[in-house]
Amino acid sequence: MVEFEVVISDPKNGTSYQTKVEGHHANSLIGKKINDEVDGIFVNLPGYKLKITGGSDFDGFPMKKNIPGPGRKKILGKGGAGFKNLEDGVRKKKTVRGNTISPEISQLNMKVIEHGPKSIKDIFEEEKEGE
């Protein structure tokens, strides 16, 4: 069974929320790519539209939007996801994951692009009370 930890950021008020997605909702996210828009129902946010902005796999390797496919690749990077450049001109060989969601992904990052009728804070507070 596939399970993702999803971090949802709300640029409207600068907050982030975490939730777990499992079952058929998680299975429907497999095959989606970074920058794809998904319906909020997949992460228990009905009425919302979300954009996939990144993620990482179970070993901590980050997803990179310009690497096609779901697999890991070694790239010669000079900055961006997976490599923090401390000096100008430094490049380093790093392992990153492709831009497609697969069962090996453990964490997904998403951003709200269209708000629903109810606030995210209220939805997640109701979810915590129900546990």
Coordinates of C-alpha atoms in Angstrom, one line a residue:
M1 CA 0.0 0.0 0.0
V2 CA 1.4 3.4 -1.0
E3 CA 1.5 6.2 1.6
F4 CA 2.7 9.7 1.3
E5 CA 3.5 12.4 3.8
V6 CA 2.2 15.6 2.2
V7 CA 3.3 19.1 3.2
I8 CA 0.8 21.7 2.0
S9 CA 1.9 25.3 2.0
D10 CA -0.6 28.2 1.9
P11 CA 1.0 31.3 0.3
K12 CA -2.0 33.4 1.3
N13 CA -1.1 33.4 5.0
G14 CA 2.4 31.8 4.9
T15 CA 1.6 28.6 6.8
S16 CA 2.3 24.9 6.2
Y17 CA 0.2 21.9 7.1
Q18 CA 1.2 18.2 7.1
T19 CA -1.1 15.2 6.4
K20 CA -0.8 11.6 5.4
V21 CA -2.3 10.3 2.2
E22 CA -2.9 6.6 1.8
G23 CA -5.2 4.2 -0.1
H24 CA -6.8 5.0 -3.4
H25 CA -6.0 8.7 -3.1
A26 CA -2.3 8.0 -2.9
N27 CA -2.5 5.6 -5.8
S28 CA -4.2 8.3 -7.9
L29 CA -1.2 10.6 -7.4
I30 CA 1.3 8.1 -8.8
G31 CA 2.4 9.1 -12.3
K32 CA 1.8 12.9 -11.7
K33 CA 4.7 15.2 -12.2
I34 CA 6.1 18.3 -10.5
N35 CA 4.1 21.4 -11.6
D36 CA 0.9 19.3 -12.2
E37 CA -2.3 20.6 -10.6
V38 CA -4.3 18.2 -8.6
D39 CA -7.7 18.4 -6.9
G40 CA -7.6 18.9 -3.1
I41 CA -9.9 15.9 -2.5
F42 CA -6.7 13.7 -2.7
V43 CA -5.4 15.3 0.5
N44 CA -8.8 15.8 2.3
L45 CA -9.2 19.4 1.1
P46 CA -12.4 19.4 -1.0
G47 CA -12.8 22.5 -3.2
Y48 CA -9.1 23.3 -3.3
K49 CA -6.7 23.2 -6.2
L50 CA -3.1 22.2 -5.4
K51 CA 0.2 22.4 -7.4
I52 CA 2.9 19.7 -6.8
T53 CA 6.1 21.5 -6.1
G54 CA 8.5 18.7 -5.2
G55 CA 9.2 15.9 -2.8
S56 CA 11.7 13.3 -1.7
D57 CA 12.0 9.6 -1.6
F58 CA 12.3 7.2 1.3
D59 CA 16.2 7.7 1.4
G60 CA 15.9 11.5 1.4
F61 CA 16.9 12.1 -2.3
P62 CA 15.0 15.2 -3.5
M63 CA 12.9 15.3 -6.7
K64 CA 14.2 17.7 -9.4
K65 CA 11.8 19.1 -11.9
N66 CA 14.1 19.0 -14.9
I67 CA 14.9 15.3 -14.6
P68 CA 12.4 13.1 -16.5
G69 CA 11.0 9.9 -15.1
P70 CA 10.6 8.4 -11.6
G71 CA 14.1 6.9 -11.1
R72 CA 17.2 8.2 -9.4
K73 CA 20.0 9.8 -11.5
K74 CA 23.4 11.1 -10.7
I75 CA 23.8 14.6 -12.1
L76 CA 26.6 17.2 -12.1
G77 CA 24.8 20.0 -10.2
K78 CA 25.7 23.5 -9.6
G79 CA 22.7 24.5 -7.4
G80 CA 19.0 24.0 -6.8
A81 CA 17.3 21.0 -5.2
G82 CA 19.8 18.6 -3.7
F83 CA 22.9 20.8 -3.7
K84 CA 23.7 23.9 -1.8
N85 CA 26.4 25.9 -3.6
L86 CA 28.9 27.5 -1.1
E87 CA 31.2 29.1 -3.7
D88 CA 30.8 30.4 -7.3
G89 CA 31.7 27.9 -10.0
V90 CA 31.6 24.8 -7.8
R91 CA 29.8 21.8 -9.3
K92 CA 29.3 18.4 -7.6
K93 CA 27.9 15.0 -8.6
K94 CA 24.7 14.4 -6.7
T95 CA 22.0 11.8 -6.7
V96 CA 18.5 13.2 -7.3
R97 CA 15.1 11.7 -8.1
G98 CA 13.1 12.4 -11.3
N99 CA 10.1 14.6 -11.6
T100 CA 7.4 11.8 -11.6
I101 CA 5.7 10.5 -8.5
S102 CA 6.3 6.8 -7.9
P103 CA 5.7 4.4 -5.0
E104 CA 9.3 5.1 -3.7
I105 CA 8.4 8.7 -2.9
S106 CA 7.7 9.3 0.8
Q107 CA 7.1 13.0 1.0
L108 CA 5.3 15.4 -1.4
N109 CA 5.3 19.2 -1.3
M110 CA 2.2 21.0 -2.6
K111 CA 1.1 24.6 -2.8
V112 CA -2.4 25.9 -2.7
I113 CA -3.3 27.8 -5.9
E114 CA -7.1 27.9 -5.5
H115 CA -8.8 28.2 -2.1
G116 CA -12.0 26.3 -1.2
P117 CA -15.0 27.4 0.8
K118 CA -13.6 26.3 4.2
S119 CA -10.2 27.4 5.6
I120 CA -7.4 24.9 5.7
K121 CA -6.9 25.5 9.4
D122 CA -10.5 24.6 10.2
I123 CA -10.3 21.4 8.1
F124 CA -7.1 20.2 9.8
E125 CA -8.4 21.0 13.3
E126 CA -11.6 19.0 12.6
E127 CA -9.4 16.1 11.4
K128 CA -7.3 16.2 14.7
E129 CA -10.4 16.2 16.8
G130 CA -11.8 13.2 15.0
E131 CA -8.7 11.1 15.8

